[in-house]
Short mmCIF file of C-alpha atoms in Angstrom, two decimals:
data_model
loop_
_atom_site.label_atom_id
_atom_site.label_comp_id
_atom_site.label_asym_id
_atom_site.label_seq_id
_atom_site.Cartn_x
_atom_site.Cartn_y
_atom_site.Cartn_z
CA UNK P 13 -0.02 0.21 -0.67
CA UNK P 14 1.39 3.15 -0.98
CA UNK P 15 1.92 5.64 1.87
CA UNK P 16 -0.01 8.38 2.84
CA UNK P 17 0.11 11.79 1.46
CA UNK P 18 0.68 14.91 2.98
CA UNK P 19 -0.30 18.08 2.71
CA UNK P 20 0.45 21.48 4.24
CA UNK P 21 -3.40 23.58 5.72
CA UNK P 22 -4.12 26.75 7.61
CA UNK P 23 -7.89 26.60 9.67
CA UNK P 24 -9.88 29.45 8.33
CA UNK P 25 -11.97 31.68 10.02
CA UNK P 26 -16.01 31.43 10.20
CA UNK P 27 -18.20 31.90 12.58
CA UNK P 28 -20.40 29.04 10.78
CA UNK P 29 -17.90 26.65 11.81
CA UNK P 30 -17.85 25.68 15.26
CA UNK P 31 -15.09 23.70 15.79
CA UNK P 32 -12.41 25.92 13.79
CA UNK P 33 -12.68 28.81 14.90
CA UNK P 34 -10.10 28.88 17.88
CA UNK P 35 -7.54 27.79 15.15
CA UNK P 36 -7.84 31.00 12.89
CA UNK P 37 -4.48 30.73 10.93
CA UNK P 38 -3.33 28.39 12.73
CA UNK P 39 -0.70 25.60 9.90
CA UNK P 40 0.01 22.59 9.83
CA UNK P 41 0.76 19.52 8.11
CA UNK P 42 -1.71 16.02 7.93
CA UNK P 43 -3.04 13.33 6.18
CA UNK P 44 -4.37 14.04 3.07
CA UNK P 45 -7.35 11.53 4.51
CA UNK P 46 -7.51 14.08 7.47
CA UNK P 47 -7.05 17.08 5.24
CA UNK P 48 -10.01 16.40 3.58
CA UNK P 49 -12.28 15.09 6.08
CA UNK P 50 -12.03 18.34 8.01
CA UNK P 51 -14.29 19.58 5.56
CA UNK P 52 -14.46 23.42 5.41
CA UNK P 53 -12.97 23.84 8.32
CA UNK P 54 -9.36 24.28 6.41
CA UNK P 55 -7.47 24.85 3.29
CA UNK P 56 -5.27 23.26 1.69
CA UNK P 57 -2.34 25.45 0.67
CA UNK P 58 -0.16 22.81 -1.18
CA UNK P 59 1.27 19.43 -0.53
CA UNK P 60 3.77 18.24 2.73
CA UNK P 61 6.19 16.11 4.28
CA UNK P 62 4.86 14.32 7.55
CA UNK P 63 5.70 15.52 10.19
CA UNK P 64 8.99 13.99 12.54
CA UNK P 65 6.07 12.25 14.44
CA UNK P 66 2.74 12.00 13.52
CA UNK P 67 -0.34 11.22 15.38
CA UNK P 68 -3.01 12.79 12.72
CA UNK P 69 -4.49 9.75 12.91
CA UNK P 70 -4.66 9.80 17.13
CA UNK P 71 -5.51 13.36 17.52
CA UNK P 72 -7.87 15.54 16.52
CA UNK P 73 -5.94 18.05 13.82
CA UNK P 74 -7.38 20.95 15.19
CA UNK P 75 -6.81 20.13 19.54
CA UNK P 76 -3.44 19.57 18.43
CA UNK P 77 -2.22 23.05 17.35
CA UNK P 78 -4.46 24.90 20.17
CA UNK P 79 -1.49 25.53 22.49
CA UNK P 80 1.15 23.06 20.28
CA UNK P 81 1.59 21.49 23.67
CA UNK P 82 -0.28 18.54 23.57
CA UNK P 83 2.04 15.65 24.94
CA UNK P 84 0.97 11.96 24.46
CA UNK P 85 -0.75 10.18 27.57
CA UNK P 86 -1.99 7.49 26.31
CA UNK P 87 -4.62 4.52 28.24
CA UNK P 88 -3.28 1.39 28.93
CA UNK P 89 -5.17 -1.45 27.11
CA UNK P 90 -7.18 -3.44 28.25
CA UNK P 91 -9.64 -0.74 29.08
CA UNK P 92 -13.02 -0.42 28.34
CA UNK P 93 -14.08 0.88 24.61
CA UNK P 94 -14.62 4.48 24.68
CA UNK P 95 -17.86 5.22 21.98
CA UNK P 96 -18.82 8.85 21.50
CA UNK P 97 -22.00 9.40 23.16
CA UNK P 98 -24.54 11.71 20.27
CA UNK P 99 -21.27 12.33 18.62
CA UNK P 100 -19.31 13.39 21.58
CA UNK P 101 -21.24 17.15 22.34
CA UNK P 102 -19.18 18.62 25.12
CA UNK P 103 -16.28 19.34 22.70
CA UNK P 104 -17.57 19.79 19.24
CA UNK P 105 -22.03 20.09 18.21
CA UNK P 106 -23.51 17.92 18.95
CA UNK P 107 -24.82 15.16 16.21
CA UNK P 108 -22.97 16.70 14.28
CA UNK P 109 -20.64 15.80 11.13
CA UNK P 110 -17.94 18.05 12.68
CA UNK P 111 -17.82 16.22 15.47
CA UNK P 112 -17.89 12.59 14.04
CA UNK P 113 -14.42 13.42 11.88
CA UNK P 114 -12.83 15.26 15.28
CA UNK P 115 -13.81 12.20 17.17
CA UNK P 116 -12.52 9.54 14.05
CA UNK P 117 -9.04 11.34 13.94
CA UNK P 118 -8.85 12.00 18.24
CA UNK P 119 -8.96 7.97 17.75
CA UNK P 120 -12.72 7.54 18.91
CA UNK P 121 -13.46 4.19 16.20
CA UNK P 122 -16.80 3.87 17.90
CA UNK P 123 -19.91 6.31 17.30
CA UNK P 124 -23.62 6.80 18.44
CA UNK P 125 -26.15 8.10 16.15
CA UNK P 126 -30.18 8.52 17.34
CA UNK P 127 -31.72 8.04 14.66
CA UNK P 128 -35.39 9.22 13.98
CA UNK P 129 -37.88 8.81 11.26
CA UNK P 130 -39.11 11.66 9.88
CA UNK P 131 -42.32 12.55 8.28
CA UNK P 132 -41.20 11.14 4.45
CA UNK P 133 -39.69 8.42 5.23
CA UNK P 134 -36.55 9.93 6.00
CA UNK P 135 -33.75 8.34 8.83
CA UNK P 136 -33.21 11.86 10.84
CA UNK P 137 -29.47 11.51 13.17
CA UNK P 138 -31.11 13.60 16.32
CA UNK P 139 -31.40 13.23 20.34
CA UNK P 140 -34.48 14.60 20.89
CA UNK P 141 -38.04 14.23 19.98
CA UNK P 142 -37.99 18.53 19.02
CA UNK P 143 -35.43 20.47 17.00
CA UNK P 144 -35.93 23.05 19.01
CA UNK P 145 -32.91 22.35 21.91
CA UNK P 146 -30.31 21.75 19.29
CA UNK P 147 -30.95 23.58 15.57
CA UNK P 148 -32.25 26.76 14.78
CA UNK P 149 -35.64 24.78 14.40
CA UNK P 150 -38.88 25.01 16.12
CA UNK P 151 -41.21 21.58 16.27
CA UNK P 152 -41.21 17.82 16.42
CA UNK P 153 -38.63 15.80 14.97
CA UNK P 154 -40.75 12.87 13.46
CA UNK P 155 -42.28 16.31 11.69
CA UNK P 156 -39.47 17.28 9.35
CA UNK P 157 -39.16 16.07 5.70
CA UNK P 158 -35.74 15.91 3.84
CA UNK P 159 -35.84 19.15 2.60
CA UNK P 160 -37.28 20.75 5.71
CA UNK P 161 -34.14 19.10 8.22
CA UNK P 162 -31.38 19.60 5.26
CA UNK P 163 -33.02 24.10 5.56
CA UNK P 164 -32.09 23.50 9.43
CA UNK P 165 -28.33 24.32 11.18
CA UNK P 166 -27.40 22.94 14.06
CA UNK P 167 -26.57 25.53 16.58
CA UNK P 168 -25.21 24.14 19.81
CA UNK P 169 -22.58 23.45 22.15
CA UNK P 170 -23.50 23.99 25.61
CA UNK P 171 -22.62 26.91 27.60
CA UNK P 172 -21.39 28.63 23.94
CA UNK P 173 -23.97 27.49 21.37
CA UNK P 174 -22.98 28.34 17.58
CA UNK P 175 -24.67 28.07 14.81
CA UNK P 176 -22.61 26.14 12.25
CA UNK P 177 -23.61 26.05 8.45
CA UNK P 178 -24.18 22.09 9.56
CA UNK P 179 -27.35 21.02 9.37
CA UNK P 180 -28.31 17.65 10.70
CA UNK P 181 -26.95 14.61 9.01
CA UNK P 182 -29.69 11.69 8.09
CA UNK P 183 -28.27 7.98 7.99
CA UNK P 184 -27.13 8.25 4.30
CA UNK P 185 -24.40 10.59 5.38
CA UNK P 186 -22.71 9.12 8.29
CA UNK P 187 -22.77 5.49 6.12
CA UNK P 188 -20.86 7.75 3.03
CA UNK P 189 -18.75 8.98 5.50
CA UNK P 190 -17.99 5.20 7.71
CA UNK P 191 -17.65 3.49 5.29
CA UNK P 192 -14.90 3.06 4.01
CA UNK P 193 -13.04 3.89 7.53
CA UNK P 194 -12.63 1.76 10.14
CA UNK P 195 -15.08 3.06 12.37
CA UNK P 196 -18.48 0.94 14.40
CA UNK P 197 -21.80 3.09 14.37
CA UNK P 198 -24.05 2.28 17.16
CA UNK P 199 -27.55 3.41 16.84
CA UNK P 200 -29.83 4.29 18.77
CA UNK P 201 -33.63 3.09 17.60
CA UNK P 202 -36.07 6.09 18.17
CA UNK P 203 -38.94 4.18 17.52
CA UNK P 204 -40.82 0.29 16.33
CA UNK P 205 -40.61 1.82 13.23
CA UNK P 206 -37.84 3.41 12.12
CA UNK P 207 -35.60 -0.21 12.46
CA UNK P 208 -36.72 -1.05 8.93
CA UNK P 209 -36.34 1.96 6.67
CA UNK P 210 -32.43 1.84 8.76
CA UNK P 211 -32.05 -1.71 8.16
CA UNK P 212 -33.02 -0.80 4.38
CA UNK P 213 -30.40 2.04 3.96
CA UNK P 214 -28.10 -0.03 5.82
CA UNK P 215 -28.72 -2.77 2.38
CA UNK P 216 -28.54 0.02 -0.05
CA UNK P 217 -25.42 1.01 0.99
CA UNK P 218 -24.01 -2.00 1.37
CA UNK P 219 -22.44 -0.76 5.05
CA UNK P 220 -20.80 -3.96 6.17
CA UNK P 221 -23.16 -5.75 8.89
CA UNK P 222 -19.72 -5.75 10.81
CA UNK P 223 -19.86 -2.06 11.44
CA UNK P 224 -22.77 -1.72 12.71
CA UNK P 225 -24.25 -2.04 16.48
CA UNK P 226 -27.94 -1.83 17.41
CA UNK P 227 -29.07 -0.59 20.45
CA UNK P 228 -32.66 0.28 22.31
CA UNK P 229 -34.42 0.47 25.16
CA UNK P 230 -37.29 -1.31 24.41
CA UNK P 231 -36.99 -5.08 23.72
CA UNK P 232 -39.11 -6.12 20.64
CA UNK P 233 -38.13 -2.72 18.57
CA UNK P 234 -34.46 -4.83 17.32
CA UNK P 235 -36.21 -8.25 16.47
CA UNK P 236 -35.72 -7.58 12.96
CA UNK P 237 -32.25 -6.46 13.40
CA UNK P 238 -31.41 -9.67 15.07
CA UNK P 239 -32.94 -11.83 12.33
CA UNK P 240 -30.74 -10.36 10.19
CA UNK P 241 -27.96 -10.91 12.00
CA UNK P 242 -26.79 -8.20 13.43
CA UNK P 243 -24.89 -7.30 17.43
CA UNK P 244 -27.79 -5.35 19.61
CA UNK P 245 -27.75 -4.06 22.53
CA UNK P 246 -30.51 -3.91 25.26
CA UNK P 247 -30.43 -0.57 27.35
CA UNK P 248 -31.88 -0.38 30.69
CA UNK P 249 -31.93 2.63 32.93
CA UNK P 250 -32.54 0.59 35.76
CA UNK P 251 -31.28 -3.27 34.83
CA UNK P 252 -32.02 -6.17 36.47
CA UNK P 253 -31.45 -9.73 36.60
CA UNK P 254 -35.07 -9.65 34.37
CA UNK P 255 -33.12 -7.63 31.64
CA UNK P 256 -30.39 -10.00 31.42
CA UNK P 257 -32.42 -12.57 31.30
CA UNK P 258 -34.86 -10.65 27.91
CA UNK P 259 -31.62 -9.85 26.47
CA UNK P 260 -30.36 -14.11 26.44
CA UNK P 261 -33.51 -14.66 26.01
CA UNK P 262 -34.16 -12.83 22.90
CA UNK P 263 -30.75 -13.52 21.28
CA UNK P 264 -29.30 -9.45 21.96
CA UNK P 265 -25.42 -9.56 21.63
CA UNK P 266 -25.09 -6.85 24.54
CA UNK P 267 -26.62 -6.08 27.37
CA UNK P 268 -26.10 -1.94 28.89
CA UNK P 269 -27.44 0.37 31.73
CA UNK P 270 -27.24 3.85 33.52
CA UNK P 271 -23.63 4.09 35.04
CA UNK P 272 -25.63 5.24 38.74
CA UNK P 273 -27.74 1.96 38.49
CA UNK P 274 -25.87 -1.24 37.02
CA UNK P 275 -24.26 -3.40 39.96
CA UNK P 276 -21.26 -5.38 40.18
CA UNK P 277 -23.60 -8.40 40.26
CA UNK P 278 -25.19 -7.49 37.02
CA UNK P 279 -21.88 -7.21 35.30
CA UNK P 280 -20.90 -10.43 36.13
CA UNK P 281 -23.86 -12.75 35.23
CA UNK P 282 -24.44 -10.46 32.14
CA UNK P 283 -20.91 -11.26 31.31
CA UNK P 284 -21.30 -15.57 32.42
CA UNK P 285 -23.70 -14.97 30.08
CA UNK P 286 -22.08 -14.11 27.05
CA UNK P 287 -23.69 -10.91 26.72
CA UNK P 288 -21.05 -7.59 26.13
CA UNK P 289 -21.90 -5.32 28.67
CA UNK P 290 -22.19 -1.11 28.24
CA UNK P 291 -22.33 1.70 30.58
CA UNK P 292 -23.78 5.32 29.99
CA UNK P 293 -23.14 7.94 30.52
CA UNK P 294 -19.88 8.64 31.65
CA UNK P 295 -18.54 12.07 32.10
CA UNK P 296 -15.47 11.78 34.57
CA UNK P 297 -12.16 9.80 34.34
CA UNK P 298 -12.88 8.74 37.94
CA UNK P 299 -16.60 7.17 36.84
CA UNK P 300 -15.06 5.52 33.84
CA UNK P 301 -11.94 3.62 36.06
CA UNK P 302 -15.92 3.06 38.38
CA UNK P 303 -16.85 1.13 35.15
CA UNK P 304 -13.25 -0.57 34.12
CA UNK P 305 -12.86 -1.97 38.02
CA UNK P 306 -16.73 -2.99 37.62
CA UNK P 307 -15.96 -4.88 34.54
CA UNK P 308 -17.93 -3.12 32.12
CA UNK P 309 -16.88 -3.62 27.91
CA UNK P 310 -17.77 -0.51 26.30
CA UNK P 311 -18.65 3.18 27.65
CA UNK P 312 -20.42 5.26 26.16
CA UNK P 313 -18.96 9.09 26.67
CA UNK P 314 -19.53 12.57 26.00
CA UNK P 315 -16.05 13.42 26.10
CA UNK P 316 -15.00 10.61 24.58
CA UNK P 317 -10.92 12.01 23.97
CA UNK P 318 -10.52 13.34 27.60
CA UNK P 319 -11.87 9.62 28.16
CA UNK P 320 -9.37 8.03 26.50
CA UNK P 321 -6.62 9.66 28.01
CA UNK P 322 -5.04 9.82 24.19
CA UNK P 323 -3.79 13.76 24.99
CA UNK P 324 -2.75 16.43 27.37
CA UNK P 325 -2.38 19.85 28.07
CA UNK P 326 0.49 22.24 29.42
CA UNK P 327 -2.00 25.28 28.96
CA UNK P 328 -5.65 26.23 29.46
CA UNK P 329 -6.29 27.30 25.95
CA UNK P 330 -8.85 30.08 27.80
CA UNK P 331 -8.52 32.58 24.98
CA UNK P 332 -9.32 29.84 22.21
CA UNK P 333 -13.32 30.41 22.79
CA UNK P 334 -13.99 26.65 23.03
CA UNK P 335 -14.51 24.05 24.83
CA UNK P 336 -11.74 20.81 24.15
CA UNK P 337 -11.41 17.88 25.52
CA UNK P 338 -11.11 18.01 29.37
CA UNK P 339 -13.76 20.45 30.98
CA UNK P 340 -15.68 19.02 32.80
CA UNK P 341 -18.47 20.92 34.80
CA UNK P 342 -16.60 20.16 39.00
CA UNK P 343 -20.34 20.34 40.44
CA UNK P 344 -23.51 19.00 40.20
CA UNK P 345 -25.71 21.68 38.29
CA UNK P 346 -25.66 19.58 34.69
CA UNK P 347 -23.21 21.03 32.27
CA UNK P 348 -24.13 24.61 32.98
CA UNK P 349 -20.94 25.37 35.57
CA UNK P 350 -18.18 24.67 33.08
CA UNK P 351 -18.82 29.06 32.54
CA UNK P 352 -19.14 30.54 29.22
CA UNK P 353 -16.95 31.74 27.19
CA UNK P 354 -16.58 35.49 26.28
CA UNK P 355 -15.38 37.77 23.28
CA UNK P 356 -12.27 39.43 25.14
CA UNK P 357 -11.76 35.12 25.73
CA UNK P 358 -11.84 35.26 28.62
CA UNK P 359 -14.17 31.99 30.46
CA UNK P 360 -16.90 32.84 32.80
CA UNK P 361 -18.03 30.82 36.11
CA UNK P 362 -19.96 31.63 39.15
CA UNK P 363 -22.67 33.37 40.17
CA UNK P 364 -23.71 35.29 42.78
CA UNK P 365 -27.71 34.70 42.19
CA UNK P 366 -26.33 31.96 45.35
CA UNK P 367 -23.45 30.99 46.93
CA UNK P 368 -23.97 27.30 45.40
CA UNK P 369 -19.77 26.06 44.23
CA UNK P 370 -19.76 25.74 40.79
CA UNK P 371 -16.05 25.53 39.09
CA UNK P 372 -14.91 22.85 36.12
CA UNK P 373 -12.22 20.75 35.92
CA UNK P 374 -9.52 20.94 34.13
CA UNK P 375 -8.56 18.13 32.93
CA UNK P 376 -6.70 18.37 29.39
CA UNK P 377 -3.48 19.69 31.98
CA UNK P 378 -3.89 16.82 34.49
CA UNK P 379 -3.49 14.04 35.83
CA UNK P 380 -0.22 16.56 36.67
CA UNK P 381 2.72 13.85 38.31
CA UNK P 382 3.93 10.85 36.84
CA UNK P 383 6.76 10.38 34.59
CA UNK P 384 5.80 13.70 32.86
CA UNK P 385 5.80 15.69 35.61
CA UNK P 386 8.01 15.76 38.28
CA UNK P 387 5.35 16.31 42.28
CA UNK P 388 6.95 19.72 41.98
CA UNK P 389 5.27 22.18 40.29
CA UNK P 390 3.89 26.02 39.25
CA UNK P 391 -0.16 26.26 38.61
CA UNK P 392 -0.46 30.11 37.73
CA UNK P 393 -4.06 31.23 36.60
CA UNK P 394 -5.10 34.69 35.72
CA UNK P 395 -8.15 36.11 37.41
CA UNK P 396 -11.18 38.64 38.16
CA UNK P 397 -13.59 39.10 39.88
CA UNK P 398 -16.51 40.08 38.37
CA UNK P 399 -18.78 41.05 40.73
CA UNK P 400 -19.66 39.27 44.58
CA UNK P 401 -22.88 39.12 46.95
CA UNK P 402 -20.28 40.03 49.69
CA UNK P 403 -16.66 40.42 50.94
CA UNK P 404 -16.48 37.12 51.86
CA UNK P 405 -17.19 34.99 48.44
CA UNK P 406 -14.14 34.14 46.07
CA UNK P 407 -12.82 32.30 43.52
CA UNK P 408 -10.35 29.64 44.50
CA UNK P 409 -8.48 26.48 42.37
CA UNK P 410 -8.34 23.41 44.18
CA UNK P 411 -5.29 20.79 42.61
CA UNK P 412 -3.15 18.12 43.83
CA UNK P 413 -6.94 16.31 43.45
CA UNK P 414 -6.10 12.34 43.12
CA UNK P 415 -9.35 12.03 40.56
CA UNK P 416 -11.74 14.09 38.93
CA UNK P 417 -14.60 13.78 41.02
CA UNK P 418 -16.86 16.59 41.76
CA UNK P 419 -15.61 18.90 44.09
CA UNK P 420 -17.61 20.29 47.15
CA UNK P 421 -15.43 21.61 50.03
CA UNK P 422 -18.03 19.31 52.44
CA UNK P 423 -17.96 15.91 53.45
CA UNK P 424 -17.61 13.95 49.48
CA UNK P 425 -15.17 14.09 46.83
CA UNK P 426 -11.79 13.37 46.91
CA UNK P 427 -8.70 14.27 48.76
CA UNK P 428 -6.94 17.79 47.64
CA UNK P 429 -5.87 21.50 48.18
CA UNK P 430 -7.22 23.97 47.54
CA UNK P 431 -6.97 27.97 48.16
CA UNK P 432 -9.00 30.75 48.45
CA UNK P 433 -8.59 34.54 47.02
CA UNK P 434 -11.46 36.72 48.69
CA UNK P 435 -12.11 39.31 47.61
CA UNK P 436 -12.15 40.82 51.20
CA UNK P 437 -8.35 40.13 50.63
CA UNK P 438 -7.89 37.11 53.12
CA UNK P 439 -6.27 34.69 50.94
CA UNK P 440 -6.43 30.92 52.46
CA UNK P 441 -4.92 27.45 51.62
CA UNK P 442 -7.13 24.30 53.01
CA UNK P 443 -6.57 20.92 52.49
CA UNK P 444 -9.12 18.45 51.98
CA UNK P 445 -9.34 14.12 52.74
CA UNK P 446 -11.25 12.20 51.15
CA UNK P 447 -14.67 12.17 52.48
CA UNK P 448 -13.76 14.87 54.96
CA UNK P 449 -14.22 18.41 55.41
CA UNK P 450 -12.19 20.91 54.10
CA UNK P 451 -10.18 22.25 56.74
CA UNK P 452 -8.53 26.08 56.06
CA UNK P 453 -5.04 24.92 57.20
CA UNK P 454 -3.56 28.97 56.62
CA UNK P 455 -5.35 32.68 55.97
CA UNK P 456 -2.97 35.68 55.62
CA UNK P 457 -4.83 38.99 55.12
CA UNK P 458 -4.42 41.74 52.69
CA UNK P 459 -5.82 44.41 50.37
CA UNK P 460 -9.57 44.55 49.20
CA UNK P 461 -9.14 42.93 46.04
CA UNK P 462 -10.85 45.34 43.17
CA UNK P 463 -13.53 43.94 41.31
CA UNK P 464 -12.98 43.93 37.52
CA UNK P 465 -9.06 44.08 38.06
CA UNK P 466 -7.02 40.94 37.18
CA UNK P 467 -4.86 39.76 39.70
CA UNK P 468 -2.42 36.74 39.39
CA UNK P 469 -2.18 33.63 41.53
CA UNK P 470 1.17 31.76 41.93
CA UNK P 471 0.78 28.35 43.03
CA UNK P 472 3.95 26.61 43.89
CA UNK P 473 4.37 22.63 44.72
CA UNK P 474 8.33 21.43 46.23
CA UNK P 475 7.26 17.56 48.34
CA UNK P 476 7.17 19.68 51.61
CA UNK P 477 5.30 23.23 51.23
CA UNK P 478 2.15 25.01 48.72
CA UNK P 479 3.06 28.86 48.58
CA UNK P 480 -0.26 30.73 47.30
CA UNK P 481 1.27 34.17 46.48
CA UNK P 482 -1.23 37.07 44.91
CA UNK P 483 0.54 39.49 42.56
CA UNK P 484 -1.80 41.97 44.92
CA UNK P 485 1.40 41.33 47.08
CA UNK P 486 -0.17 38.75 49.62
CA UNK P 487 1.99 35.53 49.89
CA UNK P 488 0.73 32.54 52.08
CA UNK P 489 2.57 28.95 52.98
CA UNK P 490 1.78 25.93 54.15
CA UNK P 491 3.87 23.27 55.32
CA UNK P 492 2.18 20.47 53.72
CA UNK P 493 3.81 17.38 52.09
CA UNK P 494 0.33 15.36 51.27
CA UNK P 495 -0.51 13.89 47.87
CA UNK P 496 0.90 15.55 45.05
CA UNK P 497 0.08 15.80 40.96
CA UNK P 498 -3.78 14.46 40.16
CA UNK P 499 -6.28 16.82 38.87
CA UNK P 500 -6.83 20.85 38.40
CA UNK P 501 -10.25 22.82 39.06
CA UNK P 502 -11.11 26.69 39.24
CA UNK P 503 -14.07 27.41 41.30
CA UNK P 504 -15.94 30.47 42.58
CA UNK P 505 -18.52 30.72 45.59
CA UNK P 506 -20.82 33.88 45.19
CA UNK P 507 -18.58 35.55 42.51
CA UNK P 508 -18.96 35.80 39.06
CA UNK P 509 -15.25 35.47 37.64
CA UNK P 510 -13.51 36.11 34.64
CA UNK P 511 -10.54 33.36 33.92
CA UNK P 512 -7.93 34.44 31.20
CA UNK P 513 -5.14 32.11 31.64
CA UNK P 514 -4.58 28.91 33.34
CA UNK P 515 -1.35 27.25 32.64
CA UNK P 516 1.10 24.52 34.55
#
């Protein structure tokens, strides 16, 4: 087989191309097939030579250029297979061809689809029963036609909605893209009526059955697919021994359920009966690790590249104004606590409406420590308090956490250290053990922080000390040799904060 030809590309600036905006003007060399797959996101500027260490088939081309500082951080062999749930909507617009291409370029080889039967027999790819949340239109999904579907534009990406140039895909779009790639599609039938047309389209496109795994929450719907020899999985929010017995009797290939409700006993039973085990929806590495320990073989993930652990950065690309793998909400309440990128290139987090903790794990920087980074390191954050409910409210960093579990400074969550910058001028260093309320170890009082003014917080970690220094002149030091490396989170309580930069 001839060697892959490489081309030089430049990333375009176009407000209609959501996933490429943060790379505007950046240039690199990519395999031609990958460059072509990125479509309108890039302009091919000429032939190129292979880079010395090409990872283009393992990482998203765009992600590789965010800072130029990606570090290979491969996932150990034998772990659960990562499935791109809805195409990975924490990083790219949900169920878009851009998202599927990005997942594939990042090494993800299983992509989930949600299939609805539209009013004219077209099979549209969308999760919801209405088009309101993920497009610029309104109405019921099943009431659409191919013509109205093509007129829609995808306009969602969590807290940073963007209107893309893409219409939602139809099944044929995905099949035509996937047929010559080593990717497995995992379509969910959203109704009994869509299964027959799905099978007809697959047959008409001569799409290999080995590249498809059907899924459904309703046992009887996939009988036609099972009869044709397709692998099928039966899902249940609260799977039980009855669910497993039903799956075996009906000829299902696998069974799955919510990671919160699938017990190790049920997993072991399913595997003993020859069923593959699946879990959804995994957002944190701590959840993925728990699933792996329990014996799960496939994990549906909203941020699949982060879960696959194939990449790591040295600085958070906040000024890019785009989510990249690893922005994980570190408090309850869905994805809104991740914050929203602002026109000035900052990430706005927190709220003054209440004193609930709100923050985001910067998983793209983690884990700190191990072979790639020593236990001595420095974290630098540039931030401004935009508003506070009282002068005691704050911006803070949580670090040395041994997992990316949801952070709370009361009981629960993982052991970590925490530095808090209060508007009053107090600079605090806390330590926290697993399942124990955080304890303040050091407080140093300084000048009050001025709202709207940028400050730099520098945290220096050595094997025996933690030093927090604010550019306002306040410094606090704690002698503490417990837990090092791990995960970093930024957060706020009773305050809105603009974070301009963060690096390790």
